[in-house]
Amino acid sequence: MNMAAEASERRRVGLTARRTQRASRFYGQFVGLMKVILPTVATALLLVVVIWPQLKEQDGLFEIGFDGKIDKSAAENLRMEQARYTGVDKSKRPFFVTAEAAEQADPQSPIIELLQPKADILMEDGSWIAVTAELGNYNRATQFLELAGTVNLFHDKGYEFRTTSAVLDLRAGDAIGTEPVHGQGPFGHLQAEGFTIRNRGEKVEFHGKSQVILLNNPTDLQKGTEKK
């Protein structure tokens, strides 16, 4: 009886010792693995902390929206149907440019050709400006958008201007036109030989010989003035 008990006790002690050895080996492997993983994780976190602010500074870059459809028939060119571009200006205010088609004929060139482009610009007060044209060229290096054909500028407060060409500085929020411009709005009607818009409409100037028809209200007689 005593011999059986002693044998059982020896087996129990041996089993406990083997379990202790396995646990010790597992712990040693775990410690060794952590010595490799923890420095790697720390390095990755450090890189994120250093690089992330630099990436955030790139928010103003003009980006191609991947909701467009790639035209596979023009393999030598980068062409996208229903293209959408997004970006922010120097004051972090967003703008959006869409086009029926966008094509980069030369991969080494910063110029992207646009068909039926439309630019939507959100103002700080919540209002918006929309500019449409028949054709356009966007320069990724300068962030200039050149528009040609029938160019229309709309403001949601009721203003509309029409011309045949314009250049938008999307980064600065400026626009300039050197062709005759016709406009209308709550103030009345105007004609001029050119225009300049600064900082998203905070300052608007009309150049050359200009004619303005002022309306006190829609039922009043029109009063025309001409200045040179």
PDB file of C-alpha atoms in Angstrom:
ATOM      1  CA  MET A   1       0.000   0.000   0.000  1.00  0.00           C
ATOM      2  CA  ASN A   2       2.801   2.359   0.924  1.00  0.00           C
ATOM      3  CA  MET A   3       4.710   1.381  -2.206  1.00  0.00           C
ATOM      4  CA  ALA A   4       1.738   2.220  -4.414  1.00  0.00           C
ATOM      5  CA  ALA A   5       1.357   5.575  -2.725  1.00  0.00           C
ATOM      6  CA  GLU A   6       5.032   6.336  -3.178  1.00  0.00           C
ATOM      7  CA  ALA A   7       4.853   5.418  -6.874  1.00  0.00           C
ATOM      8  CA  SER A   8       1.845   7.665  -7.349  1.00  0.00           C
ATOM      9  CA  GLU A   9       3.607  10.503  -5.594  1.00  0.00           C
ATOM     10  CA  ARG A  10       6.681  10.100  -7.816  1.00  0.00           C
ATOM     11  CA  ARG A  11       4.527  10.214 -10.960  1.00  0.00           C
ATOM     12  CA  ARG A  12       2.781  13.357  -9.705  1.00  0.00           C
ATOM     13  CA  VAL A  13       6.090  15.039  -8.927  1.00  0.00           C
ATOM     14  CA  GLY A  14       7.499  14.085 -12.348  1.00  0.00           C
ATOM     15  CA  LEU A  15       4.421  15.422 -14.150  1.00  0.00           C
ATOM     16  CA  THR A  16       4.653  18.710 -12.268  1.00  0.00           C
ATOM     17  CA  ALA A  17       8.331  19.030 -13.121  1.00  0.00           C
ATOM     18  CA  ARG A  18       7.687  18.462 -16.840  1.00  0.00           C
ATOM     19  CA  ARG A  19       4.907  21.066 -16.833  1.00  0.00           C
ATOM     20  CA  THR A  20       7.238  23.505 -15.092  1.00  0.00           C
ATOM     21  CA  GLN A  21       9.927  22.900 -17.721  1.00  0.00           C
ATOM     22  CA  ARG A  22       7.474  23.448 -20.598  1.00  0.00           C
ATOM     23  CA  ALA A  23       6.174  26.641 -18.985  1.00  0.00           C
ATOM     24  CA  SER A  24       9.723  27.855 -18.498  1.00  0.00           C
ATOM     25  CA  ARG A  25      10.582  27.194 -22.160  1.00  0.00           C
ATOM     26  CA  PHE A  26       7.371  28.976 -23.317  1.00  0.00           C
ATOM     27  CA  TYR A  27       8.129  31.966 -21.123  1.00  0.00           C
ATOM     28  CA  GLY A  28      11.656  32.173 -22.493  1.00  0.00           C
ATOM     29  CA  GLN A  29      10.361  32.085 -26.076  1.00  0.00           C
ATOM     30  CA  PHE A  30       7.743  34.739 -25.247  1.00  0.00           C
ATOM     31  CA  VAL A  31      10.374  37.036 -23.731  1.00  0.00           C
ATOM     32  CA  GLY A  32      12.631  36.587 -26.760  1.00  0.00           C
ATOM     33  CA  LEU A  33       9.770  37.345 -29.139  1.00  0.00           C
ATOM     34  CA  MET A  34       8.822  40.500 -27.231  1.00  0.00           C
ATOM     35  CA  LYS A  35      12.432  41.695 -27.457  1.00  0.00           C
ATOM     36  CA  VAL A  36      12.005  41.708 -31.245  1.00  0.00           C
ATOM     37  CA  ILE A  37       8.393  42.929 -31.532  1.00  0.00           C
ATOM     38  CA  LEU A  38       8.418  45.786 -29.028  1.00  0.00           C
ATOM     39  CA  PRO A  39      11.326  47.727 -30.593  1.00  0.00           C
ATOM     40  CA  THR A  40       9.729  47.241 -34.032  1.00  0.00           C
ATOM     41  CA  VAL A  41       6.389  48.597 -32.831  1.00  0.00           C
ATOM     42  CA  ALA A  42       8.102  51.520 -31.116  1.00  0.00           C
ATOM     43  CA  THR A  43       9.987  52.370 -34.316  1.00  0.00           C
ATOM     44  CA  ALA A  44       6.784  52.228 -36.363  1.00  0.00           C
ATOM     45  CA  LEU A  45       4.994  54.546 -33.938  1.00  0.00           C
ATOM     46  CA  LEU A  46       7.908  56.974 -34.054  1.00  0.00           C
ATOM     47  CA  LEU A  47       7.769  57.033 -37.857  1.00  0.00           C
ATOM     48  CA  VAL A  48       4.038  57.740 -37.764  1.00  0.00           C
ATOM     49  CA  VAL A  49       4.575  60.636 -35.358  1.00  0.00           C
ATOM     50  CA  VAL A  50       7.305  62.120 -37.565  1.00  0.00           C
ATOM     51  CA  ILE A  51       5.779  61.512 -41.006  1.00  0.00           C
ATOM     52  CA  TRP A  52       2.072  62.157 -40.334  1.00  0.00           C
ATOM     53  CA  PRO A  53       2.363  65.966 -40.019  1.00  0.00           C
ATOM     54  CA  GLN A  54       4.257  66.042 -43.309  1.00  0.00           C
ATOM     55  CA  LEU A  55       1.520  64.018 -44.980  1.00  0.00           C
ATOM     56  CA  LYS A  56      -1.137  66.370 -43.619  1.00  0.00           C
ATOM     57  CA  GLU A  57       0.669  69.283 -45.219  1.00  0.00           C
ATOM     58  CA  GLN A  58      -0.010  67.668 -48.593  1.00  0.00           C
ATOM     59  CA  ASP A  59      -3.791  68.088 -48.248  1.00  0.00           C
ATOM     60  CA  GLY A  60      -3.712  70.925 -50.742  1.00  0.00           C
ATOM     61  CA  LEU A  61      -2.560  68.655 -53.561  1.00  0.00           C
ATOM     62  CA  PHE A  62      -4.973  68.095 -56.413  1.00  0.00           C
ATOM     63  CA  GLU A  63      -6.041  64.474 -56.288  1.00  0.00           C
ATOM     64  CA  ILE A  64      -7.743  62.251 -58.843  1.00  0.00           C
ATOM     65  CA  GLY A  65     -10.953  60.725 -57.580  1.00  0.00           C
ATOM     66  CA  PHE A  66     -11.015  57.009 -58.306  1.00  0.00           C
ATOM     67  CA  ASP A  67     -14.784  57.002 -58.832  1.00  0.00           C
ATOM     68  CA  GLY A  68     -14.076  57.766 -62.481  1.00  0.00           C
ATOM     69  CA  LYS A  69     -13.841  55.145 -65.243  1.00  0.00           C
ATOM     70  CA  ILE A  70     -10.514  54.478 -66.953  1.00  0.00           C
ATOM     71  CA  ASP A  71     -10.652  54.446 -70.768  1.00  0.00           C
ATOM     72  CA  LYS A  72      -8.735  51.264 -71.626  1.00  0.00           C
ATOM     73  CA  SER A  73      -8.748  52.033 -75.369  1.00  0.00           C
ATOM     74  CA  ALA A  74      -6.091  54.738 -74.902  1.00  0.00           C
ATOM     75  CA  ALA A  75      -3.331  52.758 -73.248  1.00  0.00           C
ATOM     76  CA  GLU A  76      -0.655  55.275 -74.217  1.00  0.00           C
ATOM     77  CA  ASN A  77      -2.531  58.048 -72.382  1.00  0.00           C
ATOM     78  CA  LEU A  78      -3.972  58.323 -68.916  1.00  0.00           C
ATOM     79  CA  ARG A  79      -7.652  58.977 -69.599  1.00  0.00           C
ATOM     80  CA  MET A  80     -10.551  58.910 -67.167  1.00  0.00           C
ATOM     81  CA  GLU A  81     -14.265  59.272 -67.804  1.00  0.00           C
ATOM     82  CA  GLN A  82     -16.443  61.117 -65.270  1.00  0.00           C
ATOM     83  CA  ALA A  83     -13.326  62.342 -63.475  1.00  0.00           C
ATOM     84  CA  ARG A  84     -13.459  64.023 -60.086  1.00  0.00           C
ATOM     85  CA  TYR A  85     -10.704  66.047 -58.460  1.00  0.00           C
ATOM     86  CA  THR A  86     -10.612  67.373 -54.905  1.00  0.00           C
ATOM     87  CA  GLY A  87      -8.324  69.691 -52.997  1.00  0.00           C
ATOM     88  CA  VAL A  88      -8.045  72.556 -50.552  1.00  0.00           C
ATOM     89  CA  ASP A  89      -6.760  76.083 -51.024  1.00  0.00           C
ATOM     90  CA  LYS A  90      -4.176  77.916 -48.929  1.00  0.00           C
ATOM     91  CA  SER A  91      -6.807  78.521 -46.224  1.00  0.00           C
ATOM     92  CA  LYS A  92      -7.799  74.820 -46.120  1.00  0.00           C
ATOM     93  CA  ARG A  93     -11.130  75.543 -47.821  1.00  0.00           C
ATOM     94  CA  PRO A  94     -12.255  72.709 -50.110  1.00  0.00           C
ATOM     95  CA  PHE A  95     -12.825  72.818 -53.837  1.00  0.00           C
ATOM     96  CA  PHE A  96     -14.054  70.169 -56.261  1.00  0.00           C
ATOM     97  CA  VAL A  97     -13.516  69.838 -59.998  1.00  0.00           C
ATOM     98  CA  THR A  98     -15.445  67.374 -62.148  1.00  0.00           C
ATOM     99  CA  ALA A  99     -15.215  66.673 -65.855  1.00  0.00           C
ATOM    100  CA  GLU A 100     -16.853  64.406 -68.382  1.00  0.00           C
ATOM    101  CA  ALA A 101     -13.364  63.247 -69.305  1.00  0.00           C
ATOM    102  CA  ALA A 102      -9.793  63.930 -68.203  1.00  0.00           C
ATOM    103  CA  GLU A 103      -6.681  63.006 -70.144  1.00  0.00           C
ATOM    104  CA  GLN A 104      -2.964  63.283 -69.468  1.00  0.00           C
ATOM    105  CA  ALA A 105      -1.376  62.947 -72.893  1.00  0.00           C
ATOM    106  CA  ASP A 106       2.201  62.963 -71.585  1.00  0.00           C
ATOM    107  CA  PRO A 107       2.888  61.141 -68.277  1.00  0.00           C
ATOM    108  CA  GLN A 108       5.852  63.471 -67.730  1.00  0.00           C
ATOM    109  CA  SER A 109       3.756  66.629 -68.159  1.00  0.00           C
ATOM    110  CA  PRO A 110       1.837  68.257 -65.287  1.00  0.00           C
ATOM    111  CA  ILE A 111      -0.998  69.223 -67.671  1.00  0.00           C
ATOM    112  CA  ILE A 112      -4.332  67.378 -67.484  1.00  0.00           C
ATOM    113  CA  GLU A 113      -6.820  68.144 -70.257  1.00  0.00           C
ATOM    114  CA  LEU A 114     -10.475  68.343 -69.191  1.00  0.00           C
ATOM    115  CA  LEU A 115     -13.676  68.043 -71.199  1.00  0.00           C
ATOM    116  CA  GLN A 116     -16.720  69.921 -69.856  1.00  0.00           C
ATOM    117  CA  PRO A 117     -15.015  70.838 -66.563  1.00  0.00           C
ATOM    118  CA  LYS A 118     -16.935  72.212 -63.602  1.00  0.00           C
ATOM    119  CA  ALA A 119     -15.359  73.706 -60.471  1.00  0.00           C
ATOM    120  CA  ASP A 120     -17.329  73.954 -57.217  1.00  0.00           C
ATOM    121  CA  ILE A 121     -15.851  76.183 -54.520  1.00  0.00           C
ATOM    122  CA  LEU A 122     -17.251  76.378 -50.994  1.00  0.00           C
ATOM    123  CA  MET A 123     -17.119  79.766 -49.277  1.00  0.00           C
ATOM    124  CA  GLU A 124     -16.496  80.403 -45.589  1.00  0.00           C
ATOM    125  CA  ASP A 125     -20.059  81.687 -45.099  1.00  0.00           C
ATOM    126  CA  GLY A 126     -21.505  78.465 -46.514  1.00  0.00           C
ATOM    127  CA  SER A 127     -22.282  79.861 -49.968  1.00  0.00           C
ATOM    128  CA  TRP A 128     -20.735  78.373 -53.088  1.00  0.00           C
ATOM    129  CA  ILE A 129     -19.389  79.328 -56.496  1.00  0.00           C
ATOM    130  CA  ALA A 130     -19.614  77.105 -59.569  1.00  0.00           C
ATOM    131  CA  VAL A 131     -17.608  77.621 -62.758  1.00  0.00           C
ATOM    132  CA  THR A 132     -18.329  75.651 -65.936  1.00  0.00           C
ATOM    133  CA  ALA A 133     -16.636  75.593 -69.327  1.00  0.00           C
ATOM    134  CA  GLU A 134     -16.395  73.568 -72.499  1.00  0.00           C
ATOM    135  CA  LEU A 135     -12.673  72.818 -72.168  1.00  0.00           C
ATOM    136  CA  GLY A 136     -10.032  73.129 -69.505  1.00  0.00           C
ATOM    137  CA  ASN A 137      -6.391  72.448 -68.676  1.00  0.00           C
ATOM    138  CA  TYR A 138      -5.246  71.779 -65.126  1.00  0.00           C
ATOM    139  CA  ASN A 139      -1.585  72.273 -64.262  1.00  0.00           C
ATOM    140  CA  ARG A 140      -0.640  70.102 -61.295  1.00  0.00           C
ATOM    141  CA  ALA A 141       2.586  72.016 -60.736  1.00  0.00           C
ATOM    142  CA  THR A 142       1.001  75.470 -60.430  1.00  0.00           C
ATOM    143  CA  GLN A 143      -2.562  74.416 -59.512  1.00  0.00           C
ATOM    144  CA  PHE A 144      -3.888  76.697 -62.245  1.00  0.00           C
ATOM    145  CA  LEU A 145      -7.099  75.742 -64.053  1.00  0.00           C
ATOM    146  CA  GLU A 146      -7.356  77.294 -67.527  1.00  0.00           C
ATOM    147  CA  LEU A 147     -10.899  77.385 -68.943  1.00  0.00           C
ATOM    148  CA  ALA A 148     -11.959  78.049 -72.532  1.00  0.00           C
ATOM    149  CA  GLY A 149     -15.053  78.010 -74.697  1.00  0.00           C
ATOM    150  CA  THR A 150     -18.252  79.140 -73.049  1.00  0.00           C
ATOM    151  CA  VAL A 151     -17.216  79.953 -69.472  1.00  0.00           C
ATOM    152  CA  ASN A 152     -19.964  80.567 -66.911  1.00  0.00           C
ATOM    153  CA  LEU A 153     -19.502  81.608 -63.295  1.00  0.00           C
ATOM    154  CA  PHE A 154     -22.427  81.210 -60.901  1.00  0.00           C
ATOM    155  CA  HIS A 155     -22.811  82.364 -57.303  1.00  0.00           C
ATOM    156  CA  ASP A 156     -25.648  80.954 -55.223  1.00  0.00           C
ATOM    157  CA  LYS A 157     -26.680  84.479 -54.206  1.00  0.00           C
ATOM    158  CA  GLY A 158     -27.934  85.074 -57.735  1.00  0.00           C
ATOM    159  CA  TYR A 159     -24.893  86.327 -59.638  1.00  0.00           C
ATOM    160  CA  GLU A 160     -23.887  84.988 -63.043  1.00  0.00           C
ATOM    161  CA  PHE A 161     -21.009  86.004 -65.322  1.00  0.00           C
ATOM    162  CA  ARG A 162     -20.237  84.768 -68.835  1.00  0.00           C
ATOM    163  CA  THR A 163     -17.020  85.018 -70.818  1.00  0.00           C
ATOM    164  CA  THR A 164     -14.944  82.973 -73.266  1.00  0.00           C
ATOM    165  CA  SER A 165     -11.846  82.232 -71.179  1.00  0.00           C
ATOM    166  CA  ALA A 166     -10.631  82.430 -67.604  1.00  0.00           C
ATOM    167  CA  VAL A 167      -7.766  81.243 -65.426  1.00  0.00           C
ATOM    168  CA  LEU A 168      -8.411  80.025 -61.878  1.00  0.00           C
ATOM    169  CA  ASP A 169      -5.665  79.867 -59.267  1.00  0.00           C
ATOM    170  CA  LEU A 170      -7.197  77.145 -57.108  1.00  0.00           C
ATOM    171  CA  ARG A 171      -4.484  77.424 -54.473  1.00  0.00           C
ATOM    172  CA  ALA A 172      -4.960  81.165 -53.925  1.00  0.00           C
ATOM    173  CA  GLY A 173      -8.687  81.267 -54.671  1.00  0.00           C
ATOM    174  CA  ASP A 174      -8.223  83.838 -57.451  1.00  0.00           C
ATOM    175  CA  ALA A 175      -9.563  84.090 -61.003  1.00  0.00           C
ATOM    176  CA  ILE A 176      -8.759  86.351 -63.926  1.00  0.00           C
ATOM    177  CA  GLY A 177     -10.300  86.890 -67.350  1.00  0.00           C
ATOM    178  CA  THR A 178      -9.029  89.100 -70.178  1.00  0.00           C
ATOM    179  CA  GLU A 179     -11.924  88.565 -72.593  1.00  0.00           C
ATOM    180  CA  PRO A 180     -15.223  90.513 -72.625  1.00  0.00           C
ATOM    181  CA  VAL A 181     -17.483  89.533 -69.755  1.00  0.00           C
ATOM    182  CA  HIS A 182     -21.242  89.874 -69.338  1.00  0.00           C
ATOM    183  CA  GLY A 183     -22.915  89.549 -65.964  1.00  0.00           C
ATOM    184  CA  GLN A 184     -26.173  89.881 -64.121  1.00  0.00           C
ATOM    185  CA  GLY A 185     -27.426  89.661 -60.569  1.00  0.00           C
ATOM    186  CA  PRO A 186     -29.559  91.385 -57.951  1.00  0.00           C
ATOM    187  CA  PHE A 187     -27.685  94.632 -58.687  1.00  0.00           C
ATOM    188  CA  GLY A 188     -28.601  94.622 -62.392  1.00  0.00           C
ATOM    189  CA  HIS A 189     -26.511  93.924 -65.508  1.00  0.00           C
ATOM    190  CA  LEU A 190     -22.939  94.705 -66.539  1.00  0.00           C
ATOM    191  CA  GLN A 191     -20.483  94.426 -69.400  1.00  0.00           C
ATOM    192  CA  ALA A 192     -16.712  94.769 -69.150  1.00  0.00           C
ATOM    193  CA  GLU A 193     -13.527  93.934 -71.015  1.00  0.00           C
ATOM    194  CA  GLY A 194     -12.111  91.734 -68.283  1.00  0.00           C
ATOM    195  CA  PHE A 195     -12.267  90.862 -64.604  1.00  0.00           C
ATOM    196  CA  THR A 196     -10.238  89.846 -61.577  1.00  0.00           C
ATOM    197  CA  ILE A 197     -11.529  87.937 -58.539  1.00  0.00           C
ATOM    198  CA  ARG A 198      -9.426  87.762 -55.379  1.00  0.00           C
ATOM    199  CA  ASN A 199      -9.644  85.363 -52.438  1.00  0.00           C
ATOM    200  CA  ARG A 200     -12.805  83.590 -53.527  1.00  0.00           C
ATOM    201  CA  GLY A 201     -14.801  86.680 -54.269  1.00  0.00           C
ATOM    202  CA  GLU A 202     -13.794  88.933 -51.381  1.00  0.00           C
ATOM    203  CA  LYS A 203     -12.675  91.449 -54.020  1.00  0.00           C
ATOM    204  CA  VAL A 204     -14.026  91.661 -57.596  1.00  0.00           C
ATOM    205  CA  GLU A 205     -12.687  94.097 -60.194  1.00  0.00           C
ATOM    206  CA  PHE A 206     -13.879  94.745 -63.761  1.00  0.00           C
ATOM    207  CA  HIS A 207     -11.413  96.152 -66.289  1.00  0.00           C
ATOM    208  CA  GLY A 208     -11.532  98.277 -69.391  1.00  0.00           C
ATOM    209  CA  LYS A 209     -14.614  99.947 -70.784  1.00  0.00           C
ATOM    210  CA  SER A 210     -17.522  98.874 -68.574  1.00  0.00           C
ATOM    211  CA  GLN A 211     -21.256  99.414 -68.692  1.00  0.00           C
ATOM    212  CA  VAL A 212     -23.469  98.817 -65.657  1.00  0.00           C
ATOM    213  CA  ILE A 213     -27.273  98.873 -65.540  1.00  0.00           C
ATOM    214  CA  LEU A 214     -28.378  99.247 -61.929  1.00  0.00           C
ATOM    215  CA  LEU A 215     -31.746  98.010 -60.697  1.00  0.00           C
ATOM    216  CA  ASN A 216     -33.270  99.265 -57.462  1.00  0.00           C
ATOM    217  CA  ASN A 217     -35.769  96.423 -57.673  1.00  0.00           C
ATOM    218  CA  PRO A 218     -37.193  94.300 -60.495  1.00  0.00           C
ATOM    219  CA  THR A 219     -40.079  96.758 -61.143  1.00  0.00           C
ATOM    220  CA  ASP A 220     -38.036  99.953 -61.226  1.00  0.00           C
ATOM    221  CA  LEU A 221     -36.892 101.646 -64.375  1.00  0.00           C
ATOM    222  CA  GLN A 222     -33.364 100.714 -65.373  1.00  0.00           C
ATOM    223  CA  LYS A 223     -30.631 103.264 -64.947  1.00  0.00           C
ATOM    224  CA  GLY A 224     -27.539 102.904 -67.086  1.00  0.00           C
ATOM    225  CA  THR A 225     -24.134 104.326 -66.368  1.00  0.00           C
ATOM    226  CA  GLU A 226     -21.003 104.082 -68.455  1.00  0.00           C
ATOM    227  CA  LYS A 227     -17.456 104.573 -67.324  1.00  0.00           C
ATOM    228  CA  LYS A 228     -14.103 104.369 -69.059  1.00  0.00           C
TER     229      LYS A 228
END
